[in-house]
Short mmCIF file of C-alpha atoms and ligand atoms in Angstrom, two decimals:
data_model
loop_
_atom_site.label_atom_id
_atom_site.label_comp_id
_atom_site.label_asym_id
_atom_site.label_seq_id
_atom_site.Cartn_x
_atom_site.Cartn_y
_atom_site.Cartn_z
CA LEU A 1 24.53 14.87 -28.42
CA THR A 2 22.67 12.77 -26.20
CA SER A 3 19.22 12.86 -25.23
CA SER A 4 18.21 13.17 -21.67
CA PRO A 5 17.02 9.81 -20.51
CA ARG A 6 13.86 11.43 -18.69
CA SER A 7 12.56 13.10 -22.12
CA GLN A 8 11.93 9.35 -23.44
CA ALA A 9 8.73 7.76 -23.48
CA LEU A 10 8.86 3.99 -21.81
CA TYR A 11 6.98 0.86 -21.89
CA VAL A 12 6.12 -0.26 -18.43
CA ILE A 13 4.29 -3.39 -17.55
CA HIS A 14 3.03 -4.07 -13.99
CA ILE A 15 2.41 -8.15 -12.96
CA ALA A 16 0.67 -7.41 -9.82
CA ALA A 17 -1.97 -9.51 -7.49
CA GLU A 18 -3.73 -6.51 -7.01
CA MET A 19 -5.22 -3.50 -8.21
CA ALA A 20 -7.67 -0.96 -7.09
CA PRO A 21 -10.39 -0.90 -7.31
CA VAL A 22 -11.22 -4.12 -9.04
CA ALA A 23 -8.87 -6.32 -6.60
CA LYS A 24 -7.51 -4.77 -4.02
CA VAL A 25 -6.89 -5.69 -0.35
CA GLY A 26 -4.50 -3.08 0.99
CA GLY A 27 -2.25 -0.59 -0.16
CA LEU A 28 -0.36 -2.26 -2.98
CA GLY A 29 -3.56 -2.45 -5.29
CA ASP A 30 -3.55 1.65 -4.84
CA VAL A 31 0.01 1.86 -5.88
CA VAL A 32 -0.58 -0.34 -9.01
CA THR A 33 -3.65 2.02 -9.81
CA GLY A 34 -2.03 5.65 -8.75
CA LEU A 35 1.38 4.89 -10.23
CA GLY A 36 0.28 3.41 -13.29
CA LYS A 37 -2.16 6.25 -13.96
CA ALA A 38 0.69 9.02 -13.44
CA LEU A 39 2.90 7.33 -15.25
CA GLN A 40 0.48 6.99 -18.24
CA LYS A 41 -0.52 10.97 -17.24
CA ARG A 42 3.54 11.62 -17.99
CA GLY A 43 3.26 10.27 -21.33
CA HIS A 44 4.50 6.56 -20.61
CA LEU A 45 3.12 3.38 -22.45
CA VAL A 46 1.69 1.52 -18.95
CA GLU A 47 0.13 -1.70 -19.14
CA ILE A 48 -0.95 -4.27 -15.97
CA ILE A 49 -1.00 -8.46 -16.19
CA LEU A 50 -3.39 -9.42 -13.33
CA PRO A 51 -4.76 -12.86 -12.51
CA LYS A 52 -8.33 -13.23 -13.76
CA TYR A 53 -10.07 -13.72 -10.12
CA ASP A 54 -13.60 -14.92 -9.81
CA CYS A 55 -14.05 -12.14 -7.12
CA MET A 56 -13.04 -9.11 -8.69
CA GLN A 57 -15.61 -6.40 -8.85
CA TYR A 58 -16.23 -7.07 -12.42
CA ASP A 59 -18.58 -3.69 -13.16
CA GLY A 60 -14.96 -1.34 -12.47
CA ILE A 61 -13.79 -3.31 -15.62
CA GLY A 62 -14.33 -1.68 -19.19
CA ASN A 63 -14.94 -3.46 -22.53
CA LEU A 64 -13.73 -6.59 -20.66
CA ARG A 65 -13.31 -9.32 -23.59
CA ALA A 66 -11.29 -12.75 -24.21
CA LEU A 67 -8.65 -12.51 -26.71
CA ASP A 68 -9.01 -15.17 -29.58
CA VAL A 69 -5.79 -16.59 -28.19
CA VAL A 70 -4.84 -19.55 -25.88
CA LEU A 71 -1.34 -19.33 -24.02
CA GLU A 72 0.47 -22.76 -23.05
CA SER A 73 2.68 -21.97 -20.05
CA TYR A 74 4.53 -24.61 -18.00
CA PHE A 75 4.09 -25.99 -14.78
CA ASP A 76 4.80 -29.18 -13.09
CA GLY A 77 6.26 -30.65 -16.19
CA LYS A 78 3.87 -30.04 -18.13
CA LEU A 79 1.89 -27.44 -20.54
CA TYR A 80 -1.60 -25.78 -19.09
CA LYS A 81 -3.65 -23.75 -21.35
CA ASN A 82 -4.39 -20.04 -20.26
CA ASN A 83 -7.24 -18.00 -21.56
CA ILE A 84 -5.92 -14.24 -21.59
CA TRP A 85 -8.64 -11.53 -21.52
CA VAL A 86 -8.22 -7.44 -21.95
CA GLY A 87 -10.24 -4.88 -20.15
CA ILE A 88 -9.41 -1.07 -19.32
CA ILE A 89 -9.45 -0.17 -15.14
CA GLU A 90 -9.14 3.61 -14.60
CA GLY A 91 -8.01 4.04 -18.08
CA LEU A 92 -4.96 1.34 -17.99
CA PRO A 93 -5.17 -1.18 -20.25
CA VAL A 94 -5.06 -4.39 -18.28
CA TYR A 95 -4.35 -8.05 -19.30
CA PHE A 96 -6.25 -10.96 -17.17
CA ILE A 97 -4.59 -14.51 -16.97
CA GLU A 98 -7.28 -17.49 -16.79
CA PRO A 99 -5.45 -20.85 -15.73
CA LEU A 100 -7.37 -23.60 -17.05
CA HIS A 101 -5.54 -25.63 -14.62
CA PRO A 102 -7.17 -28.43 -12.66
CA GLY A 103 -6.47 -26.21 -9.33
CA LYS A 104 -8.77 -23.42 -10.26
CA PHE A 105 -6.20 -21.11 -8.93
CA PHE A 106 -8.13 -17.86 -9.12
CA TRP A 107 -11.73 -19.43 -8.16
CA ARG A 108 -11.50 -19.19 -4.91
CA GLY A 109 -14.07 -16.44 -3.69
CA HIS A 110 -10.88 -14.56 -2.48
CA PHE A 111 -7.51 -13.19 -3.54
CA TYR A 112 -5.38 -14.41 -0.87
CA GLY A 113 -4.57 -16.93 2.10
CA GLU A 114 -5.05 -20.40 0.54
CA HIS A 115 -2.82 -23.32 1.28
CA ASP A 116 -1.46 -23.19 -2.40
CA ASP A 117 -0.89 -19.85 -2.45
CA PHE A 118 2.95 -20.25 -3.78
CA LYS A 119 1.94 -22.43 -6.60
CA ARG A 120 -0.81 -20.24 -7.45
CA PHE A 121 1.17 -16.82 -7.83
CA SER A 122 3.94 -18.75 -8.87
CA PHE A 123 2.09 -20.25 -12.00
CA PHE A 124 0.78 -17.02 -12.17
CA SER A 125 4.14 -15.21 -12.62
CA ARG A 126 5.41 -17.79 -15.07
CA ALA A 127 2.10 -17.42 -17.11
CA ALA A 128 2.21 -13.44 -17.28
CA LEU A 129 5.90 -13.68 -18.96
CA GLU A 130 5.05 -16.38 -20.89
CA PHE A 131 2.44 -14.31 -22.28
CA LEU A 132 4.89 -11.01 -22.96
CA LEU A 133 7.13 -13.75 -24.87
CA GLN A 134 4.45 -15.30 -26.84
CA ALA A 135 2.89 -11.70 -28.02
CA GLY A 136 6.42 -10.40 -28.87
CA LYS A 137 5.81 -7.27 -26.33
CA LYS A 138 9.38 -5.57 -25.85
CA PRO A 139 8.94 -3.64 -22.67
CA ASP A 140 11.58 -1.13 -21.02
CA VAL A 141 10.16 -2.10 -17.48
CA ILE A 142 8.85 -5.09 -15.92
CA HIS A 143 7.67 -3.93 -12.26
CA CYS A 144 6.64 -6.45 -9.90
CA HIS A 145 5.02 -6.18 -6.40
CA ASP A 146 5.48 -8.47 -3.58
CA TRP A 147 6.06 -11.74 -2.78
CA GLN A 148 3.25 -13.20 -5.41
CA THR A 149 5.20 -11.59 -8.50
CA ALA A 150 8.31 -11.82 -6.92
CA PHE A 151 9.03 -15.01 -9.07
CA VAL A 152 9.10 -12.54 -11.71
CA ALA A 153 12.58 -11.56 -11.69
CA PRO A 154 14.74 -15.18 -11.34
CA LEU A 155 12.17 -16.17 -14.08
CA TYR A 156 13.28 -13.17 -15.95
CA TRP A 157 16.51 -13.69 -16.03
CA ASP A 158 16.87 -17.66 -15.85
CA ILE A 159 14.33 -18.64 -18.38
CA TYR A 160 12.68 -15.64 -20.25
CA ALA A 161 15.54 -13.47 -21.20
CA PRO A 162 17.50 -16.54 -22.53
CA LYS A 163 14.37 -17.24 -24.47
CA GLY A 164 14.46 -13.59 -26.15
CA LEU A 165 12.17 -11.57 -24.03
CA ASN A 166 15.17 -9.43 -23.09
CA SER A 167 14.46 -6.04 -23.46
CA ALA A 168 13.70 -5.07 -20.02
CA ARG A 169 14.94 -4.09 -16.55
CA ILE A 170 13.25 -5.81 -13.72
CA CYS A 171 11.79 -3.66 -11.10
CA PHE A 172 10.73 -4.97 -7.45
CA THR A 173 8.50 -3.25 -5.16
CA CYS A 174 7.81 -4.75 -1.43
CA HIS A 175 4.67 -3.12 0.16
CA ASN A 176 5.51 -4.99 3.17
CA PHE A 177 8.49 -6.92 4.55
CA GLU A 178 6.41 -8.52 6.97
CA TYR A 179 5.17 -11.08 4.26
CA GLN A 180 7.57 -13.02 2.60
CA GLY A 181 6.20 -16.01 1.27
CA THR A 182 8.69 -18.33 1.97
CA ALA A 183 8.17 -22.14 0.88
CA PRO A 184 10.03 -25.78 1.54
CA ALA A 185 12.67 -25.32 -1.50
CA SER A 186 11.80 -27.95 -3.43
CA GLU A 187 7.93 -26.16 -4.17
CA LEU A 188 10.46 -23.44 -6.48
CA ALA A 189 10.81 -26.17 -9.24
CA SER A 190 6.98 -26.41 -10.10
CA CYS A 191 7.63 -22.71 -12.08
CA GLY A 192 10.62 -24.30 -13.44
CA LEU A 193 13.24 -22.73 -11.41
CA ASP A 194 16.01 -24.35 -10.94
CA VAL A 195 16.21 -25.27 -6.91
CA GLN A 196 19.86 -26.20 -6.87
CA GLN A 197 21.14 -23.21 -8.34
CA LEU A 198 18.53 -20.57 -6.53
CA ASN A 199 18.69 -22.62 -2.80
CA ARG A 200 21.59 -20.66 -2.08
CA PRO A 201 22.71 -18.18 0.40
CA ASP A 202 23.42 -15.50 -2.29
CA ARG A 203 20.20 -16.20 -4.02
CA MET A 204 16.92 -17.37 -3.02
CA GLN A 205 17.72 -19.39 0.29
CA ASP A 206 15.86 -18.06 3.36
CA ASN A 207 18.22 -16.70 5.68
CA SER A 208 17.04 -17.97 8.63
CA ALA A 209 15.48 -21.62 7.45
CA HIS A 210 17.80 -22.94 4.83
CA ASP A 211 15.50 -25.45 3.43
CA ARG A 212 13.22 -22.88 2.70
CA VAL A 213 13.19 -20.47 -0.46
CA ASN A 214 12.09 -16.89 0.06
CA PRO A 215 10.46 -14.99 -2.93
CA ILE A 216 11.02 -11.49 -1.36
CA LYS A 217 14.76 -12.20 -1.08
CA GLY A 218 15.14 -13.59 -4.52
CA ALA A 219 13.38 -10.66 -6.14
CA VAL A 220 15.83 -8.58 -4.17
CA VAL A 221 18.64 -10.49 -5.63
CA PHE A 222 17.54 -10.48 -9.01
CA SER A 223 15.89 -6.91 -9.64
CA ASN A 224 17.75 -4.15 -11.54
CA ILE A 225 15.69 -2.09 -9.04
CA VAL A 226 14.62 -2.69 -5.31
CA THR A 227 12.15 -0.21 -3.65
CA THR A 228 9.86 -0.01 -0.79
CA VAL A 229 7.12 2.58 0.19
CA SER A 230 8.74 5.67 1.94
CA PRO A 231 12.68 6.68 2.92
CA THR A 232 12.04 5.94 6.62
CA TYR A 233 10.71 2.38 6.25
CA ALA A 234 13.72 1.47 3.83
CA GLN A 235 16.35 2.61 6.31
CA GLU A 236 14.01 0.42 8.98
CA VAL A 237 14.52 -2.40 7.15
CA ARG A 238 18.57 -2.48 6.73
CA THR A 239 18.38 -2.79 10.64
CA SER A 240 18.53 -6.14 12.20
CA GLU A 241 15.31 -5.27 14.30
CA GLY A 242 13.28 -3.89 10.99
CA GLY A 243 14.50 -6.35 8.36
CA ARG A 244 12.27 -9.16 9.05
CA GLY A 245 15.78 -11.65 8.32
CA LEU A 246 16.64 -9.51 5.40
CA HIS A 247 18.47 -6.44 6.70
CA SER A 248 21.51 -8.50 5.46
CA THR A 249 20.23 -9.20 1.95
CA LEU A 250 19.47 -5.33 1.88
CA ASN A 251 22.06 -4.32 3.06
CA PHE A 252 24.35 -6.34 0.36
CA HIS A 253 22.47 -4.92 -2.16
CA ALA A 254 22.01 -1.30 -0.97
CA LYS A 255 23.12 0.18 -4.20
CA LYS A 256 19.79 -0.55 -5.77
CA PHE A 257 17.38 -0.32 -3.06
CA ILE A 258 15.38 3.07 -2.43
CA GLY A 259 12.51 4.17 -0.49
CA ILE A 260 9.64 6.09 -2.53
CA LEU A 261 6.76 7.72 -0.46
CA ASN A 262 3.37 6.63 -1.76
CA GLY A 263 0.86 9.11 -3.38
CA ILE A 264 -2.85 8.94 -2.80
CA ASP A 265 -5.57 8.93 -5.14
CA THR A 266 -6.60 12.45 -4.85
CA ASP A 267 -9.25 12.22 -7.30
CA ALA A 268 -10.95 9.79 -5.10
CA TRP A 269 -9.95 11.70 -2.08
CA ASN A 270 -11.27 15.13 -2.62
CA PRO A 271 -13.54 17.08 -0.21
CA VAL A 272 -14.34 19.47 -2.52
CA THR A 273 -16.13 16.88 -5.00
CA ASP A 274 -16.61 14.20 -2.33
CA THR A 275 -20.31 12.91 -3.16
CA LEU A 276 -20.33 10.80 -0.05
CA LEU A 277 -19.98 13.75 2.24
CA LYS A 278 -22.88 15.41 3.61
CA VAL A 279 -21.42 18.94 1.97
CA GLN A 280 -18.47 19.38 -0.02
CA TYR A 281 -15.50 21.60 1.29
CA SER A 282 -12.39 23.40 0.51
CA ALA A 283 -9.54 24.81 2.71
CA ASN A 284 -11.21 28.18 1.89
CA ASP A 285 -14.76 27.20 3.16
CA LEU A 286 -14.23 25.12 6.26
CA GLN A 287 -18.15 25.66 7.18
CA GLY A 288 -18.60 22.55 5.21
CA LYS A 289 -16.58 20.37 7.51
CA ALA A 290 -18.14 21.88 10.55
CA GLU A 291 -21.54 20.71 9.10
CA ASN A 292 -19.66 17.27 8.49
CA LYS A 293 -18.66 17.14 12.09
CA ILE A 294 -22.30 17.53 13.11
CA ALA A 295 -23.78 15.75 10.63
CA THR A 296 -21.75 12.57 11.48
CA ARG A 297 -21.54 12.75 15.17
CA ARG A 298 -25.64 12.86 15.18
CA ARG A 299 -25.69 9.96 12.76
CA LEU A 300 -23.51 7.76 15.22
CA GLY A 301 -25.49 9.10 18.10
CA LEU A 302 -22.34 11.31 19.59
CA SER A 303 -23.51 14.31 21.48
CA THR A 304 -23.25 17.44 19.33
CA ALA A 305 -23.76 20.13 22.45
CA ASP A 306 -20.73 21.50 22.27
CA ALA A 307 -19.11 22.19 18.55
CA ARG A 308 -15.88 23.13 19.67
CA GLN A 309 -15.04 19.78 21.38
CA PRO A 310 -12.62 18.01 19.61
CA LEU A 311 -13.34 15.01 17.74
CA VAL A 312 -10.68 12.12 17.64
CA GLY A 313 -11.01 9.53 14.07
CA CYS A 314 -8.94 6.05 13.84
CA ILE A 315 -9.62 4.24 10.75
CA THR A 316 -7.62 1.32 10.82
CA ARG A 317 -7.22 -2.55 10.12
CA LEU A 318 -7.05 -3.70 14.04
CA VAL A 319 -3.73 -5.69 13.89
CA PRO A 320 -0.78 -5.47 16.22
CA GLN A 321 1.41 -3.50 13.41
CA LYS A 322 -1.25 -0.91 13.74
CA GLY A 323 -0.77 -0.36 17.81
CA VAL A 324 -3.74 -1.77 19.06
CA HIS A 325 -2.96 -1.41 23.04
CA LEU A 326 -2.32 2.30 22.10
CA ILE A 327 -5.27 2.59 20.07
CA ARG A 328 -7.27 1.35 22.77
CA HIS A 329 -5.29 3.51 25.22
CA ALA A 330 -6.12 6.66 23.14
CA ILE A 331 -9.94 6.37 23.39
CA TYR A 332 -9.55 6.38 27.17
CA ARG A 333 -7.27 9.21 27.39
CA THR A 334 -9.48 11.26 24.80
CA LEU A 335 -12.50 10.84 26.88
CA GLU A 336 -10.60 11.87 30.00
CA LEU A 337 -9.18 15.04 28.03
CA GLY A 338 -13.21 15.83 27.17
CA GLY A 339 -12.73 14.89 23.75
CA GLN A 340 -14.97 12.63 21.38
CA PHE A 341 -13.31 9.52 19.87
CA LEU A 342 -14.45 7.62 16.39
CA LEU A 343 -13.19 4.43 15.59
CA LEU A 344 -14.18 2.51 12.34
CA GLY A 345 -12.15 -0.56 12.07
CA SER A 346 -12.24 -4.31 11.72
CA SER A 347 -9.90 -7.19 12.58
CA PRO A 348 -8.97 -10.61 11.18
CA VAL A 349 -7.59 -11.46 14.29
CA ALA A 350 -10.07 -12.94 16.45
CA HIS A 351 -8.92 -12.20 20.01
CA ILE A 352 -8.37 -8.39 18.53
CA GLN A 353 -12.03 -8.27 17.49
CA ARG A 354 -13.40 -9.91 20.57
CA GLU A 355 -11.53 -7.16 22.40
CA PHE A 356 -12.70 -4.62 20.97
CA GLU A 357 -16.37 -5.71 20.29
CA GLY A 358 -15.87 -5.63 24.21
CA ILE A 359 -15.32 -1.68 23.96
CA ALA A 360 -17.87 -1.15 21.65
CA ASN A 361 -20.17 -2.76 23.91
CA HIS A 362 -19.00 -0.61 26.90
CA PHE A 363 -19.45 2.50 24.81
CA GLN A 364 -22.46 1.42 23.11
CA ASN A 365 -24.85 4.44 23.95
CA HIS A 366 -22.09 6.65 25.16
CA GLU A 367 -22.48 10.61 24.18
CA HIS A 368 -18.74 10.66 23.21
CA ILE A 369 -17.14 7.50 21.94
CA ARG A 370 -18.23 5.24 19.18
CA LEU A 371 -16.43 2.16 17.61
CA ILE A 372 -17.56 0.74 14.33
CA LEU A 373 -16.25 -2.50 13.73
CA LYS A 374 -16.64 -3.03 10.10
CA TYR A 375 -15.25 -2.10 7.04
CA ASP A 376 -17.39 0.95 5.26
CA GLU A 377 -15.79 3.08 2.76
CA SER A 378 -18.78 5.42 2.64
CA LEU A 379 -18.50 5.71 6.60
CA ALA A 380 -14.58 5.92 6.23
CA HIS A 381 -15.10 9.42 3.93
CA SER A 382 -17.44 10.97 6.96
CA ILE A 383 -15.19 10.19 9.61
CA TYR A 384 -12.24 11.83 8.02
CA ALA A 385 -14.47 15.21 6.99
CA ALA A 386 -15.92 15.16 10.43
CA SER A 387 -13.01 14.58 12.61
CA ASP A 388 -10.52 17.47 13.97
CA MET A 389 -7.53 15.15 14.78
CA PHE A 390 -6.62 11.45 13.25
CA ILE A 391 -4.68 8.98 15.43
CA ILE A 392 -2.19 6.71 13.96
CA PRO A 393 -0.12 4.80 16.67
CA SER A 394 1.26 2.43 14.62
CA ILE A 395 4.53 0.06 15.41
CA PHE A 396 5.54 -0.01 12.02
CA GLU A 397 4.10 1.42 8.87
CA PRO A 398 5.87 1.02 5.65
CA CYS A 399 3.96 3.93 4.20
CA GLY A 400 0.42 4.62 5.56
CA LEU A 401 -2.45 6.41 3.54
CA THR A 402 -4.63 7.38 6.29
CA GLN A 403 -2.68 10.21 7.49
CA MET A 404 -2.39 11.66 4.24
CA ILE A 405 -5.91 11.29 3.62
CA ALA A 406 -6.83 12.91 6.95
CA MET A 407 -4.43 15.92 6.29
CA ARG A 408 -6.43 16.62 2.52
CA TYR A 409 -9.60 16.36 4.62
CA GLY A 410 -8.52 19.18 7.41
CA SER A 411 -7.72 16.37 10.26
CA ILE A 412 -4.75 16.95 12.13
CA PRO A 413 -2.48 13.98 12.40
CA ILE A 414 -1.34 12.53 15.65
CA ALA A 415 1.36 9.91 14.62
CA ARG A 416 4.15 7.78 15.60
CA LYS A 417 7.46 8.59 14.01
CA THR A 418 8.04 5.50 12.02
CA GLY A 419 8.07 4.46 8.57
CA GLY A 420 6.12 6.51 6.02
CA LEU A 421 4.38 8.27 8.65
CA ASN A 422 7.98 10.07 9.58
CA ASP A 423 8.10 11.09 6.23
CA SER A 424 5.04 12.63 5.93
CA VAL A 425 4.05 13.88 9.61
CA PHE A 426 6.04 16.57 10.72
CA ASP A 427 5.32 18.07 14.66
CA VAL A 428 4.34 21.54 15.06
CA ASP A 429 6.36 22.13 18.04
CA ASP A 430 9.78 20.70 16.39
CA ASP A 431 11.46 23.90 16.06
CA THR A 432 13.83 22.01 13.67
CA ILE A 433 11.48 21.65 11.22
CA PRO A 434 11.02 24.42 8.92
CA LEU A 435 7.64 25.91 9.52
CA GLN A 436 6.09 25.17 6.28
CA PHE A 437 6.16 21.52 6.88
CA GLN A 438 5.23 21.36 9.90
CA ASN A 439 1.66 19.54 9.77
CA GLY A 440 0.63 17.54 12.90
CA TYR A 441 1.85 15.75 15.99
CA THR A 442 4.24 13.24 16.59
CA PHE A 443 5.92 10.63 19.11
CA LEU A 444 8.83 8.37 18.88
CA ASN A 445 8.41 5.74 22.10
CA PRO A 446 5.19 3.56 21.04
CA ASP A 447 3.93 3.31 24.65
CA GLU A 448 1.11 5.20 26.31
CA LYS A 449 3.41 8.31 27.76
CA GLY A 450 4.51 8.52 23.89
CA VAL A 451 0.69 8.55 22.53
CA ASN A 452 -0.29 10.87 25.61
CA SER A 453 2.52 13.70 25.29
CA ALA A 454 1.00 14.03 21.71
CA LEU A 455 -2.51 14.03 21.94
CA GLU A 456 -2.10 16.58 24.90
CA ARG A 457 -0.44 18.67 22.82
CA ALA A 458 -3.09 18.73 20.04
CA PHE A 459 -6.02 19.30 22.42
CA ASN A 460 -4.26 22.46 24.02
CA TYR A 461 -3.32 23.88 20.84
CA TYR A 462 -6.90 23.29 19.58
CA ARG A 463 -8.69 24.82 22.33
CA ASN A 464 -6.40 27.55 23.48
CA ASN A 465 -5.38 28.72 19.75
CA PRO A 466 -8.11 28.09 17.33
CA GLU A 467 -6.99 30.44 14.66
CA GLY A 468 -3.81 28.86 14.94
CA TRP A 469 -5.22 25.76 14.40
CA GLN A 470 -7.50 26.95 11.31
CA GLN A 471 -4.60 27.69 9.78
CA LEU A 472 -2.79 24.48 10.39
CA VAL A 473 -6.07 22.73 9.02
CA GLN A 474 -5.82 24.91 6.10
CA LYS A 475 -1.91 24.41 5.23
CA ASP A 476 -2.64 20.65 5.88
CA MET A 477 -5.28 20.61 3.14
CA LYS A 478 -3.31 21.96 0.72
CA ILE A 479 -0.32 19.89 0.81
CA ASP A 480 0.26 17.96 -2.16
CA PHE A 481 -0.01 14.10 -1.57
CA SER A 482 -0.70 13.33 -5.55
CA TRP A 483 1.31 10.50 -7.16
CA GLU A 484 3.10 13.38 -9.25
CA SER A 485 6.01 13.59 -6.92
CA SER A 486 6.26 9.64 -6.44
CA ALA A 487 5.84 9.11 -10.39
CA SER A 488 8.56 11.20 -11.56
CA GLN A 489 11.13 9.38 -8.86
CA TYR A 490 9.85 6.13 -10.64
CA GLU A 491 10.21 7.60 -13.81
CA GLU A 492 13.81 8.60 -12.96
CA LEU A 493 14.88 5.12 -11.52
CA TYR A 494 13.85 3.87 -14.51
CA SER A 495 15.07 5.79 -17.27
CA LYS A 496 18.28 5.50 -15.79
CA SER A 497 18.37 1.94 -15.18
CA VAL A 498 17.32 1.33 -18.82
CA ALA A 499 19.85 3.77 -20.09
CA ARG A 500 22.57 2.30 -18.03
CA ALA A 501 21.37 -1.14 -19.72
CA ARG A 502 21.24 0.24 -23.10
CA ALA A 503 25.09 2.04 -22.70
CA ALA A 504 26.59 -1.36 -21.43
CA ALA A 505 24.51 -3.06 -24.71
CA SER A 506 25.92 -0.64 -26.94
CA GLN A 507 29.65 -1.63 -25.64
CA SER A 508 29.37 -4.93 -26.12
P1 LIG B 601 -2.90 -0.74 5.38
O1 LIG B 601 -2.69 -0.89 4.08
O2 LIG B 601 -1.84 -1.13 6.42
O3 LIG B 601 -4.00 -1.47 5.73
P2 LIG B 601 -3.07 1.92 4.79
O4 LIG B 601 -3.05 3.22 5.47
O5 LIG B 601 -1.81 1.93 3.79
O6 LIG B 601 -3.06 0.72 5.75
O7 LIG B 601 -4.14 2.13 4.04
C1 LIG B 601 -5.56 1.77 4.65
C2 LIG B 601 -6.26 2.08 3.76
O8 LIG B 601 -7.76 1.51 4.40
C3 LIG B 601 -7.21 3.68 3.95
O9 LIG B 601 -7.68 4.07 2.72
C4 LIG B 601 -7.99 3.63 4.97
O10 LIG B 601 -9.21 4.60 4.65
C5 LIG B 601 -8.93 2.21 4.72
N1 LIG B 601 -9.41 1.63 5.73
C6 LIG B 601 -8.99 0.99 6.79
N2 LIG B 601 -9.82 0.31 7.54
C7 LIG B 601 -11.00 0.84 7.24
C8 LIG B 601 -12.28 0.40 7.63
N3 LIG B 601 -12.66 -0.68 8.59
N4 LIG B 601 -13.33 1.14 6.64
C9 LIG B 601 -12.77 1.75 5.52
N5 LIG B 601 -11.93 1.78 5.22
C10 LIG B 601 -10.76 1.09 6.04
#
């Protein structure tokens, strides 16, 4: 009798550079926490290993204490000491590695963007595996994320499995193939990897610069499971236009590569309980949504004369990936169509920030347009709740969270058909899509015509069929975007991989 692999509890360790809410830059931080919590709820043992950054939100960590051990780990031909801390984040046990290296790797006041990031994170990847080895841990799955911990895959097979840390399958998730962390090949030696062995076309050598190594490529080659954050993005990165130089590698390893759509944190994003809103509301009580619309328009100085004037929201990092020129166009087109527009966004790119500051100033006292150019979590909640429609004209979008959050708050998405948007937003006017899945407006071409067509269709329906619109809002608010379904897909991947390894071991 064989037991189903899915019924077995697994021991999963995430090694990551981010974890929401204490050390978050982007979606990766949300995935580690969201997936970790969902897997824990399904009965698996989940632990996380993070760098001990000086700039974490320490008040989000429970019971933080230093373990009474000093971990020695290898770097640049020497052994360096590390303190190991343990604490609880959102109910998940987390180990923090604090290197006592003179480079002060995680005492920089921010998470990324340092000249020595390659060193900082290859050091961390090795120290994390060293900790697992010395602590005698026997995980079933080690799950690493993005280029910062991609080193784990080659380090595991080349160095740690031979040392006896050999119980695990390696899963690697790439959250955005734009960031590959390439560096001169010689830099790989610092963490003890063999440059000669790895700087080869079938291993870690960058596909376009042959004197450089590519950590993402290394993780794709050396992991047992490779995932990205939506099925459509997984297809896109296997094409020469979308793969950022890695399409041939991904195609070669296609059998172990899959896209799984992220979930959202449905506790944090819940209009029924959201204390950041003026009024809480549900799909069955949309009066509260109308009150939030009035309150937010007042607060931001927009006209409230017409309760039925469509309000379009947009909350985003203002970077080329998000289609900034199309966002700008949507602002002007919304105005022409007689709607209102609220943009909450900030840009790390100076010329984009300047351009949007110009638009913000232009509309400073305008009664229908407001641009708020900063990061503001609390205002984001108010805008999701207040808006009738939400625009996401991304050029590419690995998964995207804002379309799912918007729907949960009853704001109908208007999205470009790319990546995770294509897997979560389905056009109400597309007869080929079953009625129960239709939930928003989409357009294919990333141009002004595309934006116009979707925006105009949304405005027409909103104005001409208020009852139908309300039903659409209610339907969208009830869609399940929790981590449940994604976590069950990861669970299945893990279980199958573990079962395959055990079957192979028992035959040898
Ligand atoms: P990305 O990770 O590429 O920025 P996602 O759609 O995956 O895009 O996630 C964006 C998240 O960041 C959402 O939760 C969104 O609400 C939030 N966000 C983006 N910009 C801002 C901002 N200026 N203020 C508050 N929250 C923001």
